């Protein structure tokens, strides 16, 4: 469990989030990532390692945005790696999620989502949650929530 920083406003968002992530470095972490929105599209940049490594990886890239979320990860589900770093996108690319902590029932949820056709590109519990939210957005019927996921 490590750090989350978010910014929305009139200033450049990425440098503010980067500064916040650096302030949280003392807590310890294994990877770093940010998501920004440009022209209505989510862009994700993430790296195993220190905030400085992400900073270096995006040199020369257009990071202009007024919305940014950032994360420093302490792996619980899946090894520290670029692909397991947060944020994670949902299958339709319209949701980005980062989170600290553990989703206890992620295995059951993942199985259900795989049956529904979702594909996963990380080993994290977080990617399961972002796709669950996408799926709920697509299937708003109340019975779905009751029957598919809340069994206990
Ligand atoms: N369980 C998540 C993961 O392993 C979040 C870890 C954290 O709290 O940084 O990616």
XYZ file of C-alpha atoms and ligand atoms in Angstrom:
162
model
C 0.000 0.000 0.000
C 1.590 3.277 -0.976
C 0.571 6.566 -2.569
C -2.096 8.231 -4.681
C -2.139 11.817 -5.954
C -4.741 13.423 -8.188
C -5.243 16.850 -9.719
C -7.976 18.495 -11.757
C -7.919 22.244 -12.397
C -6.629 25.050 -14.560
C -2.918 24.323 -14.007
C -0.734 21.734 -15.752
C -1.708 18.554 -13.938
C 1.198 16.173 -14.525
C 3.946 18.250 -12.801
C 1.715 18.716 -9.753
C 1.027 15.001 -9.496
C 4.690 14.174 -10.045
C 5.663 16.487 -7.198
C 3.081 14.831 -4.946
C 4.359 11.356 -5.812
C 7.898 12.438 -4.961
C 6.691 13.619 -1.567
C 5.259 10.158 -0.924
C 8.419 8.298 -1.915
C 9.552 7.931 1.703
C 6.728 5.412 2.215
C 8.447 2.893 -0.065
C 7.123 1.492 -3.351
C 8.126 -0.574 -6.373
C 6.587 1.179 -9.388
C 5.049 4.428 -10.543
C 2.370 5.478 -13.008
C 0.119 8.285 -14.158
C -2.982 8.685 -16.307
C -3.887 11.930 -18.047
C -6.746 12.881 -20.334
C -5.899 14.498 -23.685
C -8.630 15.376 -26.169
C -11.008 13.104 -24.301
C -8.617 10.128 -24.475
C -6.945 8.482 -21.517
C -3.172 8.179 -21.770
C -1.332 5.938 -19.325
C 2.396 6.009 -18.584
C 3.840 3.599 -16.051
C 7.154 2.074 -15.062
C 8.604 -0.366 -12.613
C 10.935 1.575 -10.325
C 11.265 5.058 -8.978
C 9.299 8.178 -9.836
C 12.471 9.495 -11.521
C 12.379 6.557 -13.940
C 8.856 7.399 -15.024
C 9.876 11.032 -15.331
C 12.715 10.000 -17.627
C 10.485 7.657 -19.665
C 8.062 10.473 -20.563
C 10.719 13.019 -21.589
C 9.724 14.363 -25.006
C 6.153 13.069 -24.702
C 3.217 15.418 -24.683
C 2.039 15.392 -21.061
C -0.203 18.449 -21.373
C -3.410 17.925 -19.431
C -5.528 19.516 -16.740
C -6.450 16.135 -15.249
C -3.972 13.643 -13.868
C -3.941 10.770 -11.399
C -0.735 9.186 -10.155
C 0.266 6.156 -8.122
C 3.188 4.598 -6.357
C 2.628 0.857 -5.961
C 3.592 -1.632 -3.340
C 2.789 -4.914 -5.046
C 0.430 -7.375 -3.409
C -1.051 -9.063 -6.501
C 1.528 -9.679 -9.201
C 5.235 -8.954 -9.273
C 6.601 -5.432 -9.587
C 6.709 -4.816 -13.368
C 5.700 -2.270 -15.987
C 2.548 -4.206 -16.840
C 1.451 -4.579 -13.209
C 2.106 -0.911 -12.411
C -0.980 1.292 -12.017
C -3.075 2.888 -13.497
C -4.971 0.086 -15.230
C -7.378 0.673 -18.090
C -10.694 -1.100 -18.506
C -11.164 -3.125 -21.703
C -12.921 -0.298 -23.540
C -10.165 2.170 -22.568
C -12.635 4.581 -21.031
C -11.806 4.019 -17.358
C -8.427 4.236 -15.641
C -7.968 3.014 -12.098
C -5.304 3.039 -9.470
C -5.789 1.877 -5.934
C -4.059 1.047 -2.709
C -4.976 -2.076 -0.827
C -6.403 -5.472 -1.646
C -9.618 -6.643 -3.291
C -10.228 -9.843 -1.349
C -12.633 -11.520 -3.796
C -10.784 -10.514 -6.956
C -10.331 -14.153 -8.044
C -14.060 -14.895 -8.203
C -14.730 -11.570 -9.899
C -11.987 -12.187 -12.468
C -13.360 -15.641 -13.338
C -16.805 -14.149 -13.889
C -15.428 -11.336 -16.046
C -13.353 -13.755 -18.150
C -16.567 -15.713 -18.806
C -18.078 -12.441 -19.978
C -15.227 -11.943 -22.458
C -12.952 -9.556 -20.586
C -9.210 -9.884 -21.138
C -6.556 -8.968 -18.609
C -3.087 -7.650 -19.229
C -1.853 -7.653 -15.620
C -1.943 -9.904 -12.567
C -3.418 -7.240 -10.309
C -6.657 -7.178 -8.365
C -7.002 -3.536 -9.447
C -7.482 -4.402 -13.116
C -10.331 -6.701 -12.083
C -12.089 -3.856 -10.289
C -11.814 -1.404 -13.180
C -13.329 -3.972 -15.541
C -16.051 -4.831 -13.034
C -17.016 -1.148 -13.039
C -17.010 -1.082 -16.856
C -19.212 -4.175 -16.860
C -21.633 -2.671 -14.341
C -21.801 0.496 -16.431
C -22.748 -1.645 -19.429
C -25.298 -3.727 -17.535
C -27.112 -1.467 -15.201
C -29.894 -3.895 -14.279
C -30.129 -4.341 -10.532
C -30.520 -8.120 -10.753
C -27.066 -8.282 -12.248
C -25.461 -6.794 -9.157
C -27.417 -9.026 -6.806
C -27.065 -12.293 -8.704
C -23.692 -12.167 -10.357
C -21.436 -10.757 -7.703
C -23.041 -10.548 -4.300
C -23.483 -14.182 -3.460
C -22.440 -14.384 0.178
N -3.237 -4.709 -4.751
C -2.762 -3.732 -5.675
C -1.632 -4.284 -6.516
O -0.993 -5.250 -6.153
C -2.414 -2.413 -5.003
C -1.099 -2.441 -4.248
C -0.853 -1.126 -3.499
O -1.544 -0.889 -2.500
O 0.028 -0.363 -3.925
O -1.366 -3.750 -7.565
